[in-house]
Amino acid sequence: MSSDSLQLFITGVYRTGSTYLSFLLNNHPDLTVGLHTTNWFREQHKTARDALHYAEKRWGIEYSEGDLPPQTECENEWDAAMRALFETHRWGEKQQLETSNIPTFLDQFPNGKAISIIRDPRSVLASWTKYTHHDPPAHLQAPFNSLGALQHTHRFAERLAPDRFRYVTYENLAQNTCGVVQRLIRWLELPWPGSEEMLSQDGWANVPGSQWEDRSSYDDPKDVDIEASVNRWRGNLSTQEVAFVEIVCGDEMEWFEYEWESEEEFSVDEAQELIRSHSKDPEQRERTLEMFNHWRRSGGGVEMFPDEDVTDEETWVENQ
């Protein structure tokens, strides 16, 4: 297999800018980055053919058996699938809520690198509240997912080799896009093709054949202001919601230098009552309370979409 092969894994909680970062890195002429192309971890594929079938069914990416490269050229089945889909030995894939799987990815790929993108949990909650189609209190599940990502990222930043793992904050990416991308390209050991090419949004697409539009929760796609989105949670969350995020994510927020702003005391019982006060969707209320009770017992976050089984212990941070 090629000694200059590269496999890149990008992950984070929903509404953290992971799609934006993926498209920016995909601008590099020597790197192809896909969004959920195989969803390898979530779909638990066993073979390259499983992944190719998923990509065809989910995204309409056609393939033939002849597209698969010889196994001697590939690191593993995942690598074979991505090489077949993208026709390159330098590829990346973005998947959501898979921060815990970063060490697994790095173990599978000797040349692999991984990026965790994080964002102020208050901004994640504000954005998710407007973006999700699930009824309240499903939006209050976001802080528990943010906590899980912050906990994993904090641990990996201290334990994993810096030449293989990096974390990026949405705030830095939004306010210094060129600088962040340039440092990442250098870290990936790729040549810098120039700012104009790397920051261009021409030809961006969510899936093959569709034009990409920034999925801001607050701006018209044509008028999105990435930098202005940094502190958009101010004025879009209630005082109780801000306090809820800070009581759940507090210690990890401080490690990443997200300052608390709640002026009033907010108890754990009040946090629980905020969840209980939402009665529009009893099922989501119970799911959110399960996450809350798990956090209350262990201090741990989760990695979970609103439709997943909250009682599955494999999604709990301390079991990953």
PDB file of C-alpha atoms in Angstrom:
ATOM      1  CA  MET A   1       0.000   0.000   0.000  1.00  0.00           C
ATOM      2  CA  SER A   2       1.083   3.590  -0.573  1.00  0.00           C
ATOM      3  CA  SER A   3       3.366   5.012   2.110  1.00  0.00           C
ATOM      4  CA  ASP A   4       1.809   8.451   1.611  1.00  0.00           C
ATOM      5  CA  SER A   5      -1.756   7.288   2.195  1.00  0.00           C
ATOM      6  CA  LEU A   6      -3.869   9.320   4.608  1.00  0.00           C
ATOM      7  CA  GLN A   7      -7.097   8.543   6.410  1.00  0.00           C
ATOM      8  CA  LEU A   8      -8.800  11.350   8.334  1.00  0.00           C
ATOM      9  CA  PHE A   9     -11.673  11.056  10.802  1.00  0.00           C
ATOM     10  CA  ILE A  10     -13.693  14.154  11.735  1.00  0.00           C
ATOM     11  CA  THR A  11     -16.354  14.049  14.420  1.00  0.00           C
ATOM     12  CA  GLY A  12     -18.294  16.156  16.885  1.00  0.00           C
ATOM     13  CA  VAL A  13     -21.739  16.826  18.264  1.00  0.00           C
ATOM     14  CA  TYR A  14     -24.429  18.081  15.914  1.00  0.00           C
ATOM     15  CA  ARG A  15     -24.412  21.877  15.314  1.00  0.00           C
ATOM     16  CA  THR A  16     -20.670  22.243  15.951  1.00  0.00           C
ATOM     17  CA  GLY A  17     -19.518  23.178  12.450  1.00  0.00           C
ATOM     18  CA  SER A  18     -18.206  19.725  11.539  1.00  0.00           C
ATOM     19  CA  THR A  19     -19.781  19.954   8.078  1.00  0.00           C
ATOM     20  CA  TYR A  20     -18.238  23.383   7.493  1.00  0.00           C
ATOM     21  CA  LEU A  21     -14.804  22.114   8.539  1.00  0.00           C
ATOM     22  CA  SER A  22     -15.150  19.019   6.361  1.00  0.00           C
ATOM     23  CA  PHE A  23     -15.937  21.045   3.255  1.00  0.00           C
ATOM     24  CA  LEU A  24     -13.026  23.380   3.910  1.00  0.00           C
ATOM     25  CA  LEU A  25     -10.588  20.470   4.140  1.00  0.00           C
ATOM     26  CA  ASN A  26     -12.191  18.838   1.109  1.00  0.00           C
ATOM     27  CA  ASN A  27     -11.107  21.897  -0.878  1.00  0.00           C
ATOM     28  CA  HIS A  28      -7.549  20.573  -0.829  1.00  0.00           C
ATOM     29  CA  PRO A  29      -6.722  19.001  -4.215  1.00  0.00           C
ATOM     30  CA  ASP A  30      -4.936  16.050  -2.576  1.00  0.00           C
ATOM     31  CA  LEU A  31      -7.658  15.156  -0.054  1.00  0.00           C
ATOM     32  CA  THR A  32     -11.280  14.021  -0.442  1.00  0.00           C
ATOM     33  CA  VAL A  33     -13.532  14.343   2.608  1.00  0.00           C
ATOM     34  CA  GLY A  34     -17.031  12.870   2.667  1.00  0.00           C
ATOM     35  CA  LEU A  35     -19.976  13.423   4.987  1.00  0.00           C
ATOM     36  CA  HIS A  36     -21.360  10.247   6.581  1.00  0.00           C
ATOM     37  CA  THR A  37     -20.271   8.467   3.390  1.00  0.00           C
ATOM     38  CA  THR A  38     -20.160   5.040   5.002  1.00  0.00           C
ATOM     39  CA  ASN A  39     -21.142   5.866   8.612  1.00  0.00           C
ATOM     40  CA  TRP A  40     -18.858   2.957   9.404  1.00  0.00           C
ATOM     41  CA  PHE A  41     -19.154   3.025  13.183  1.00  0.00           C
ATOM     42  CA  ARG A  42     -22.873   3.698  13.397  1.00  0.00           C
ATOM     43  CA  GLU A  43     -23.828   1.184  10.718  1.00  0.00           C
ATOM     44  CA  GLN A  44     -21.285  -1.369  12.003  1.00  0.00           C
ATOM     45  CA  HIS A  45     -20.240  -2.513   8.537  1.00  0.00           C
ATOM     46  CA  LYS A  46     -18.212  -5.709   8.339  1.00  0.00           C
ATOM     47  CA  THR A  47     -16.983  -5.526   4.747  1.00  0.00           C
ATOM     48  CA  ALA A  48     -16.233  -2.957   2.066  1.00  0.00           C
ATOM     49  CA  ARG A  49     -19.196  -4.266   0.082  1.00  0.00           C
ATOM     50  CA  ASP A  50     -21.505  -3.539   3.030  1.00  0.00           C
ATOM     51  CA  ALA A  51     -20.255   0.049   3.090  1.00  0.00           C
ATOM     52  CA  LEU A  52     -20.548   0.468  -0.681  1.00  0.00           C
ATOM     53  CA  HIS A  53     -24.101  -0.859  -0.609  1.00  0.00           C
ATOM     54  CA  TYR A  54     -24.938   1.637   2.150  1.00  0.00           C
ATOM     55  CA  ALA A  55     -23.429   4.531   0.190  1.00  0.00           C
ATOM     56  CA  GLU A  56     -25.399   3.550  -2.905  1.00  0.00           C
ATOM     57  CA  LYS A  57     -28.680   3.152  -1.035  1.00  0.00           C
ATOM     58  CA  ARG A  58     -28.274   6.223   1.211  1.00  0.00           C
ATOM     59  CA  TRP A  59     -26.515   8.650  -1.118  1.00  0.00           C
ATOM     60  CA  GLY A  60     -27.050   7.246  -4.596  1.00  0.00           C
ATOM     61  CA  ILE A  61     -23.320   6.734  -5.164  1.00  0.00           C
ATOM     62  CA  GLU A  62     -23.127   4.011  -7.800  1.00  0.00           C
ATOM     63  CA  TYR A  63     -20.364   1.426  -7.781  1.00  0.00           C
ATOM     64  CA  SER A  64     -19.393  -1.879  -9.330  1.00  0.00           C
ATOM     65  CA  GLU A  65     -17.459  -4.805  -7.898  1.00  0.00           C
ATOM     66  CA  GLY A  66     -14.563  -3.827 -10.133  1.00  0.00           C
ATOM     67  CA  ASP A  67     -14.195  -0.542  -8.237  1.00  0.00           C
ATOM     68  CA  LEU A  68     -12.776  -2.317  -5.190  1.00  0.00           C
ATOM     69  CA  PRO A  69      -8.967  -2.077  -5.081  1.00  0.00           C
ATOM     70  CA  PRO A  70      -6.836  -5.133  -4.248  1.00  0.00           C
ATOM     71  CA  GLN A  71      -6.731  -5.828  -0.517  1.00  0.00           C
ATOM     72  CA  THR A  72      -2.937  -5.636  -0.633  1.00  0.00           C
ATOM     73  CA  GLU A  73      -3.262  -1.910  -1.383  1.00  0.00           C
ATOM     74  CA  CYS A  74      -5.606  -1.182   1.534  1.00  0.00           C
ATOM     75  CA  GLU A  75      -5.331  -0.908   5.295  1.00  0.00           C
ATOM     76  CA  ASN A  76      -8.671  -2.656   5.865  1.00  0.00           C
ATOM     77  CA  GLU A  77     -12.238  -3.002   4.581  1.00  0.00           C
ATOM     78  CA  TRP A  78     -13.150   0.613   5.418  1.00  0.00           C
ATOM     79  CA  ASP A  79     -10.129   1.874   3.513  1.00  0.00           C
ATOM     80  CA  ALA A  80     -11.071  -0.313   0.543  1.00  0.00           C
ATOM     81  CA  ALA A  81     -14.599   1.113   0.483  1.00  0.00           C
ATOM     82  CA  MET A  82     -13.445   4.734   0.628  1.00  0.00           C
ATOM     83  CA  ARG A  83     -10.800   4.194  -2.054  1.00  0.00           C
ATOM     84  CA  ALA A  84     -13.459   2.646  -4.280  1.00  0.00           C
ATOM     85  CA  LEU A  85     -15.893   5.518  -3.692  1.00  0.00           C
ATOM     86  CA  PHE A  86     -13.431   8.402  -3.972  1.00  0.00           C
ATOM     87  CA  GLU A  87     -10.669   6.890  -6.138  1.00  0.00           C
ATOM     88  CA  THR A  88      -7.956   8.204  -3.841  1.00  0.00           C
ATOM     89  CA  HIS A  89      -5.664   6.920  -1.104  1.00  0.00           C
ATOM     90  CA  ARG A  90      -6.027  10.190   0.825  1.00  0.00           C
ATOM     91  CA  TRP A  91      -9.530  10.434   2.205  1.00  0.00           C
ATOM     92  CA  GLY A  92     -11.495  11.663   5.184  1.00  0.00           C
ATOM     93  CA  GLU A  93     -14.929  10.979   6.578  1.00  0.00           C
ATOM     94  CA  LYS A  94     -17.028  13.065   8.929  1.00  0.00           C
ATOM     95  CA  GLN A  95     -19.405  11.258  11.276  1.00  0.00           C
ATOM     96  CA  GLN A  96     -21.433  12.791  14.100  1.00  0.00           C
ATOM     97  CA  LEU A  97     -21.376  11.749  17.742  1.00  0.00           C
ATOM     98  CA  GLU A  98     -18.448   9.360  17.372  1.00  0.00           C
ATOM     99  CA  THR A  99     -15.779  11.068  19.491  1.00  0.00           C
ATOM    100  CA  SER A 100     -15.402   7.969  21.658  1.00  0.00           C
ATOM    101  CA  ASN A 101     -14.356   5.979  18.575  1.00  0.00           C
ATOM    102  CA  ILE A 102     -11.334   8.143  17.787  1.00  0.00           C
ATOM    103  CA  PRO A 103      -8.847   5.718  19.424  1.00  0.00           C
ATOM    104  CA  THR A 104     -10.469   2.830  17.538  1.00  0.00           C
ATOM    105  CA  PHE A 105     -10.025   4.690  14.260  1.00  0.00           C
ATOM    106  CA  LEU A 106      -6.386   5.468  15.002  1.00  0.00           C
ATOM    107  CA  ASP A 107      -5.742   1.838  15.910  1.00  0.00           C
ATOM    108  CA  GLN A 108      -7.199   0.739  12.579  1.00  0.00           C
ATOM    109  CA  PHE A 109      -5.139   3.169  10.494  1.00  0.00           C
ATOM    110  CA  PRO A 110      -1.380   3.529  11.137  1.00  0.00           C
ATOM    111  CA  ASN A 111      -1.365   6.680   8.969  1.00  0.00           C
ATOM    112  CA  GLY A 112      -4.704   7.896  10.300  1.00  0.00           C
ATOM    113  CA  LYS A 113      -5.402  11.212  11.965  1.00  0.00           C
ATOM    114  CA  ALA A 114      -8.488  12.396  13.831  1.00  0.00           C
ATOM    115  CA  ILE A 115     -10.077  15.768  14.535  1.00  0.00           C
ATOM    116  CA  SER A 116     -12.674  16.473  17.206  1.00  0.00           C
ATOM    117  CA  ILE A 117     -14.569  19.720  16.719  1.00  0.00           C
ATOM    118  CA  ILE A 118     -16.220  21.224  19.766  1.00  0.00           C
ATOM    119  CA  ARG A 119     -18.387  24.257  20.394  1.00  0.00           C
ATOM    120  CA  ASP A 120     -19.662  26.199  23.372  1.00  0.00           C
ATOM    121  CA  PRO A 121     -22.438  23.903  24.686  1.00  0.00           C
ATOM    122  CA  ARG A 122     -24.744  26.897  25.071  1.00  0.00           C
ATOM    123  CA  SER A 123     -24.418  27.626  21.358  1.00  0.00           C
ATOM    124  CA  VAL A 124     -25.035  23.965  20.560  1.00  0.00           C
ATOM    125  CA  LEU A 125     -28.243  24.046  22.602  1.00  0.00           C
ATOM    126  CA  ALA A 126     -29.432  27.300  21.029  1.00  0.00           C
ATOM    127  CA  SER A 127     -28.796  26.009  17.517  1.00  0.00           C
ATOM    128  CA  TRP A 128     -30.219  22.534  18.159  1.00  0.00           C
ATOM    129  CA  THR A 129     -33.366  24.020  19.724  1.00  0.00           C
ATOM    130  CA  LYS A 130     -34.176  25.779  16.466  1.00  0.00           C
ATOM    131  CA  TYR A 131     -32.897  23.066  14.148  1.00  0.00           C
ATOM    132  CA  THR A 132     -34.314  19.822  15.550  1.00  0.00           C
ATOM    133  CA  HIS A 133     -37.706  18.503  14.462  1.00  0.00           C
ATOM    134  CA  HIS A 134     -38.156  16.702  17.784  1.00  0.00           C
ATOM    135  CA  ASP A 135     -40.503  18.230  20.344  1.00  0.00           C
ATOM    136  CA  PRO A 136     -39.295  19.536  23.723  1.00  0.00           C
ATOM    137  CA  PRO A 137     -37.614  18.521  25.886  1.00  0.00           C
ATOM    138  CA  ALA A 138     -35.525  16.697  23.247  1.00  0.00           C
ATOM    139  CA  HIS A 139     -33.515  19.904  22.839  1.00  0.00           C
ATOM    140  CA  LEU A 140     -32.276  19.523  26.423  1.00  0.00           C
ATOM    141  CA  GLN A 141     -30.480  16.326  25.428  1.00  0.00           C
ATOM    142  CA  ALA A 142     -27.889  18.475  23.628  1.00  0.00           C
ATOM    143  CA  PRO A 143     -25.930  19.441  26.780  1.00  0.00           C
ATOM    144  CA  PHE A 144     -25.438  15.774  27.694  1.00  0.00           C
ATOM    145  CA  ASN A 145     -24.051  15.085  24.219  1.00  0.00           C
ATOM    146  CA  SER A 146     -21.847  18.159  24.465  1.00  0.00           C
ATOM    147  CA  LEU A 147     -20.566  16.937  27.815  1.00  0.00           C
ATOM    148  CA  GLY A 148     -19.696  13.547  26.349  1.00  0.00           C
ATOM    149  CA  ALA A 149     -17.741  15.137  23.499  1.00  0.00           C
ATOM    150  CA  LEU A 150     -15.942  17.544  25.834  1.00  0.00           C
ATOM    151  CA  GLN A 151     -14.983  14.735  28.213  1.00  0.00           C
ATOM    152  CA  HIS A 152     -13.617  12.517  25.457  1.00  0.00           C
ATOM    153  CA  THR A 153     -11.801  15.383  23.736  1.00  0.00           C
ATOM    154  CA  HIS A 154     -10.242  16.558  27.002  1.00  0.00           C
ATOM    155  CA  ARG A 155      -8.981  13.046  27.735  1.00  0.00           C
ATOM    156  CA  PHE A 156      -7.647  12.477  24.215  1.00  0.00           C
ATOM    157  CA  ALA A 157      -5.895  15.857  24.177  1.00  0.00           C
ATOM    158  CA  GLU A 158      -3.902  14.707  27.199  1.00  0.00           C
ATOM    159  CA  ARG A 159      -3.293  11.099  26.140  1.00  0.00           C
ATOM    160  CA  LEU A 160      -3.112  10.781  22.358  1.00  0.00           C
ATOM    161  CA  ALA A 161      -0.096  11.702  20.246  1.00  0.00           C
ATOM    162  CA  PRO A 162      -0.433  15.281  18.961  1.00  0.00           C
ATOM    163  CA  ASP A 163       0.654  14.254  15.474  1.00  0.00           C
ATOM    164  CA  ARG A 164      -2.404  11.990  15.278  1.00  0.00           C
ATOM    165  CA  PHE A 165      -5.110  13.868  17.176  1.00  0.00           C
ATOM    166  CA  ARG A 166      -6.198  17.487  17.166  1.00  0.00           C
ATOM    167  CA  TYR A 167      -9.233  19.286  18.449  1.00  0.00           C
ATOM    168  CA  VAL A 168     -10.665  22.421  16.898  1.00  0.00           C
ATOM    169  CA  THR A 169     -13.122  24.814  18.479  1.00  0.00           C
ATOM    170  CA  TYR A 170     -15.938  26.198  16.386  1.00  0.00           C
ATOM    171  CA  GLU A 171     -15.166  29.635  17.778  1.00  0.00           C
ATOM    172  CA  ASN A 172     -11.576  29.611  16.515  1.00  0.00           C
ATOM    173  CA  LEU A 173     -12.667  28.212  13.159  1.00  0.00           C
ATOM    174  CA  ALA A 174     -15.303  30.922  12.763  1.00  0.00           C
ATOM    175  CA  GLN A 175     -13.080  33.814  13.828  1.00  0.00           C
ATOM    176  CA  ASN A 176      -9.805  32.700  12.219  1.00  0.00           C
ATOM    177  CA  THR A 177     -10.864  30.350   9.443  1.00  0.00           C
ATOM    178  CA  CYS A 178      -7.761  30.688   7.306  1.00  0.00           C
ATOM    179  CA  GLY A 179      -5.354  30.307  10.215  1.00  0.00           C
ATOM    180  CA  VAL A 180      -7.085  27.203  11.575  1.00  0.00           C
ATOM    181  CA  VAL A 181      -7.320  25.535   8.171  1.00  0.00           C
ATOM    182  CA  GLN A 182      -3.710  26.366   7.341  1.00  0.00           C
ATOM    183  CA  ARG A 183      -2.490  24.783  10.587  1.00  0.00           C
ATOM    184  CA  LEU A 184      -4.581  21.682   9.932  1.00  0.00           C
ATOM    185  CA  ILE A 185      -3.228  21.302   6.399  1.00  0.00           C
ATOM    186  CA  ARG A 186       0.315  21.567   7.752  1.00  0.00           C
ATOM    187  CA  TRP A 187      -0.557  18.978  10.431  1.00  0.00           C
ATOM    188  CA  LEU A 188      -1.891  16.675   7.693  1.00  0.00           C
ATOM    189  CA  GLU A 189       1.491  17.087   5.982  1.00  0.00           C
ATOM    190  CA  LEU A 190      -0.055  18.401   2.788  1.00  0.00           C
ATOM    191  CA  PRO A 191       1.154  21.399   0.743  1.00  0.00           C
ATOM    192  CA  TRP A 192      -0.727  24.672   1.167  1.00  0.00           C
ATOM    193  CA  PRO A 193      -2.465  25.485  -2.141  1.00  0.00           C
ATOM    194  CA  GLY A 194      -3.369  29.037  -1.164  1.00  0.00           C
ATOM    195  CA  SER A 195      -6.119  30.782   0.772  1.00  0.00           C
ATOM    196  CA  GLU A 196      -8.338  31.465  -2.222  1.00  0.00           C
ATOM    197  CA  GLU A 197      -8.651  27.779  -3.066  1.00  0.00           C
ATOM    198  CA  MET A 198      -8.909  26.523   0.507  1.00  0.00           C
ATOM    199  CA  LEU A 199     -11.617  28.989   1.589  1.00  0.00           C
ATOM    200  CA  SER A 200     -13.749  28.834  -1.556  1.00  0.00           C
ATOM    201  CA  GLN A 201     -17.344  27.581  -1.234  1.00  0.00           C
ATOM    202  CA  ASP A 202     -17.748  26.906  -4.939  1.00  0.00           C
ATOM    203  CA  GLY A 203     -19.146  23.490  -5.705  1.00  0.00           C
ATOM    204  CA  TRP A 204     -19.885  22.473  -2.130  1.00  0.00           C
ATOM    205  CA  ALA A 205     -22.588  19.819  -1.929  1.00  0.00           C
ATOM    206  CA  ASN A 206     -24.246  17.876   0.876  1.00  0.00           C
ATOM    207  CA  VAL A 207     -24.656  14.796  -1.315  1.00  0.00           C
ATOM    208  CA  PRO A 208     -23.693  14.193  -4.943  1.00  0.00           C
ATOM    209  CA  GLY A 209     -25.576  16.549  -7.213  1.00  0.00           C
ATOM    210  CA  SER A 210     -26.978  18.933  -4.593  1.00  0.00           C
ATOM    211  CA  GLN A 211     -25.685  22.415  -3.851  1.00  0.00           C
ATOM    212  CA  TRP A 212     -24.450  23.004  -0.305  1.00  0.00           C
ATOM    213  CA  GLU A 213     -26.105  25.703   1.761  1.00  0.00           C
ATOM    214  CA  ASP A 214     -24.941  26.683   5.204  1.00  0.00           C
ATOM    215  CA  ARG A 215     -27.422  25.136   7.607  1.00  0.00           C
ATOM    216  CA  SER A 216     -27.483  27.985  10.079  1.00  0.00           C
ATOM    217  CA  SER A 217     -30.403  27.847  12.484  1.00  0.00           C
ATOM    218  CA  TYR A 218     -30.734  31.621  12.518  1.00  0.00           C
ATOM    219  CA  ASP A 219     -29.601  33.095   9.198  1.00  0.00           C
ATOM    220  CA  ASP A 220     -30.922  32.824   5.690  1.00  0.00           C
ATOM    221  CA  PRO A 221     -28.485  30.437   3.943  1.00  0.00           C
ATOM    222  CA  LYS A 222     -27.477  33.161   1.510  1.00  0.00           C
ATOM    223  CA  ASP A 223     -26.703  35.634   4.285  1.00  0.00           C
ATOM    224  CA  VAL A 224     -25.082  33.421   6.907  1.00  0.00           C
ATOM    225  CA  ASP A 225     -22.481  35.124   9.084  1.00  0.00           C
ATOM    226  CA  ILE A 226     -20.211  32.438  10.513  1.00  0.00           C
ATOM    227  CA  GLU A 227     -18.374  34.794  12.861  1.00  0.00           C
ATOM    228  CA  ALA A 228     -21.589  36.296  14.242  1.00  0.00           C
ATOM    229  CA  SER A 229     -22.755  32.804  15.194  1.00  0.00           C
ATOM    230  CA  VAL A 230     -20.100  32.442  17.889  1.00  0.00           C
ATOM    231  CA  ASN A 231     -22.164  33.922  20.728  1.00  0.00           C
ATOM    232  CA  ARG A 232     -25.606  33.622  19.165  1.00  0.00           C
ATOM    233  CA  TRP A 233     -26.861  31.793  22.249  1.00  0.00           C
ATOM    234  CA  ARG A 234     -27.040  35.129  24.041  1.00  0.00           C
ATOM    235  CA  GLY A 235     -30.612  36.309  23.642  1.00  0.00           C
ATOM    236  CA  ASN A 236     -31.754  32.942  22.275  1.00  0.00           C
ATOM    237  CA  LEU A 237     -31.677  30.900  25.481  1.00  0.00           C
ATOM    238  CA  SER A 238     -33.644  31.523  28.642  1.00  0.00           C
ATOM    239  CA  THR A 239     -31.817  32.188  31.906  1.00  0.00           C
ATOM    240  CA  GLN A 240     -32.812  28.701  33.051  1.00  0.00           C
ATOM    241  CA  GLU A 241     -31.512  27.076  29.873  1.00  0.00           C
ATOM    242  CA  VAL A 242     -28.140  28.797  30.220  1.00  0.00           C
ATOM    243  CA  ALA A 243     -27.922  27.653  33.834  1.00  0.00           C
ATOM    244  CA  PHE A 244     -28.934  24.124  32.802  1.00  0.00           C
ATOM    245  CA  VAL A 245     -26.045  23.879  30.328  1.00  0.00           C
ATOM    246  CA  GLU A 246     -23.563  25.290  32.798  1.00  0.00           C
ATOM    247  CA  ILE A 247     -24.531  22.938  35.623  1.00  0.00           C
ATOM    248  CA  VAL A 248     -24.280  19.912  33.295  1.00  0.00           C
ATOM    249  CA  CYS A 249     -21.104  20.860  31.404  1.00  0.00           C
ATOM    250  CA  GLY A 250     -19.476  23.201  33.909  1.00  0.00           C
ATOM    251  CA  ASP A 251     -16.098  21.608  34.704  1.00  0.00           C
ATOM    252  CA  GLU A 252     -15.388  20.681  31.104  1.00  0.00           C
ATOM    253  CA  MET A 253     -16.478  24.121  29.905  1.00  0.00           C
ATOM    254  CA  GLU A 254     -13.853  25.653  32.159  1.00  0.00           C
ATOM    255  CA  TRP A 255     -11.113  23.378  30.778  1.00  0.00           C
ATOM    256  CA  PHE A 256     -11.932  24.598  27.262  1.00  0.00           C
ATOM    257  CA  GLU A 257     -12.132  28.210  28.534  1.00  0.00           C
ATOM    258  CA  TYR A 258     -15.873  28.664  28.086  1.00  0.00           C
ATOM    259  CA  GLU A 259     -16.739  30.984  30.952  1.00  0.00           C
ATOM    260  CA  TRP A 260     -19.863  30.588  33.064  1.00  0.00           C
ATOM    261  CA  GLU A 261     -22.265  33.502  32.918  1.00  0.00           C
ATOM    262  CA  SER A 262     -25.135  32.445  35.188  1.00  0.00           C
ATOM    263  CA  GLU A 263     -25.488  34.883  38.063  1.00  0.00           C
ATOM    264  CA  GLU A 264     -28.139  33.002  40.045  1.00  0.00           C
ATOM    265  CA  GLU A 265     -27.766  29.673  41.831  1.00  0.00           C
ATOM    266  CA  PHE A 266     -29.350  26.826  39.887  1.00  0.00           C
ATOM    267  CA  SER A 267     -29.765  23.518  41.677  1.00  0.00           C
ATOM    268  CA  VAL A 268     -29.795  19.985  40.337  1.00  0.00           C
ATOM    269  CA  ASP A 269     -33.438  19.722  41.383  1.00  0.00           C
ATOM    270  CA  GLU A 270     -34.262  22.835  39.364  1.00  0.00           C
ATOM    271  CA  ALA A 271     -32.499  21.317  36.360  1.00  0.00           C
ATOM    272  CA  GLN A 272     -34.628  18.209  36.702  1.00  0.00           C
ATOM    273  CA  GLU A 273     -37.782  20.296  36.990  1.00  0.00           C
ATOM    274  CA  LEU A 274     -36.898  22.157  33.790  1.00  0.00           C
ATOM    275  CA  ILE A 275     -36.990  18.826  31.954  1.00  0.00           C
ATOM    276  CA  ARG A 276     -40.217  17.748  33.666  1.00  0.00           C
ATOM    277  CA  SER A 277     -41.922  21.035  32.791  1.00  0.00           C
ATOM    278  CA  HIS A 278     -42.082  19.977  29.137  1.00  0.00           C
ATOM    279  CA  SER A 279     -45.051  17.707  28.488  1.00  0.00           C
ATOM    280  CA  LYS A 280     -45.483  17.959  24.717  1.00  0.00           C
ATOM    281  CA  ASP A 281     -43.583  14.720  24.086  1.00  0.00           C
ATOM    282  CA  PRO A 282     -43.676  12.362  27.100  1.00  0.00           C
ATOM    283  CA  GLU A 283     -41.342   9.872  25.416  1.00  0.00           C
ATOM    284  CA  GLN A 284     -38.637  12.479  24.839  1.00  0.00           C
ATOM    285  CA  ARG A 285     -39.162  13.774  28.373  1.00  0.00           C
ATOM    286  CA  GLU A 286     -38.431  10.316  29.774  1.00  0.00           C
ATOM    287  CA  ARG A 287     -35.403   9.914  27.486  1.00  0.00           C
ATOM    288  CA  THR A 288     -34.033  13.255  28.637  1.00  0.00           C
ATOM    289  CA  LEU A 289     -34.630  12.328  32.273  1.00  0.00           C
ATOM    290  CA  GLU A 290     -32.719   9.077  31.703  1.00  0.00           C
ATOM    291  CA  MET A 291     -29.746  11.116  30.462  1.00  0.00           C
ATOM    292  CA  PHE A 292     -30.126  13.477  33.406  1.00  0.00           C
ATOM    293  CA  ASN A 293     -30.226  10.631  35.932  1.00  0.00           C
ATOM    294  CA  HIS A 294     -27.206   9.003  34.307  1.00  0.00           C
ATOM    295  CA  TRP A 295     -25.320  12.308  34.573  1.00  0.00           C
ATOM    296  CA  ARG A 296     -26.466  12.775  38.161  1.00  0.00           C
ATOM    297  CA  ARG A 297     -25.186   9.320  39.129  1.00  0.00           C
ATOM    298  CA  SER A 298     -21.893   9.325  37.253  1.00  0.00           C
ATOM    299  CA  GLY A 299     -21.115  12.819  35.993  1.00  0.00           C
ATOM    300  CA  GLY A 300     -20.813  11.387  32.484  1.00  0.00           C
ATOM    301  CA  GLY A 301     -22.205  12.520  29.159  1.00  0.00           C
ATOM    302  CA  VAL A 302     -23.567  10.471  26.269  1.00  0.00           C
ATOM    303  CA  GLU A 303     -23.317  10.068  22.498  1.00  0.00           C
ATOM    304  CA  MET A 304     -26.858   9.717  21.301  1.00  0.00           C
ATOM    305  CA  PHE A 305     -29.403  11.000  18.813  1.00  0.00           C
ATOM    306  CA  PRO A 306     -33.001  11.558  19.998  1.00  0.00           C
ATOM    307  CA  ASP A 307     -34.128   8.309  18.351  1.00  0.00           C
ATOM    308  CA  GLU A 308     -31.514   6.044  19.984  1.00  0.00           C
ATOM    309  CA  ASP A 309     -31.860   3.850  23.058  1.00  0.00           C
ATOM    310  CA  VAL A 310     -30.880   5.925  26.076  1.00  0.00           C
ATOM    311  CA  THR A 311     -30.668   2.797  28.246  1.00  0.00           C
ATOM    312  CA  ASP A 312     -27.895   1.295  26.096  1.00  0.00           C
ATOM    313  CA  GLU A 313     -24.886   1.446  28.418  1.00  0.00           C
ATOM    314  CA  GLU A 314     -22.481   1.364  25.460  1.00  0.00           C
ATOM    315  CA  THR A 315     -23.437   4.992  24.751  1.00  0.00           C
ATOM    316  CA  TRP A 316     -22.324   6.135  28.204  1.00  0.00           C
ATOM    317  CA  VAL A 317     -18.971   7.895  28.432  1.00  0.00           C
ATOM    318  CA  GLU A 318     -17.588   5.866  31.330  1.00  0.00           C
ATOM    319  CA  ASN A 319     -18.178   2.636  29.402  1.00  0.00           C
ATOM    320  CA  GLN A 320     -16.300   3.772  26.285  1.00  0.00           C
TER     321      GLN A 320
END
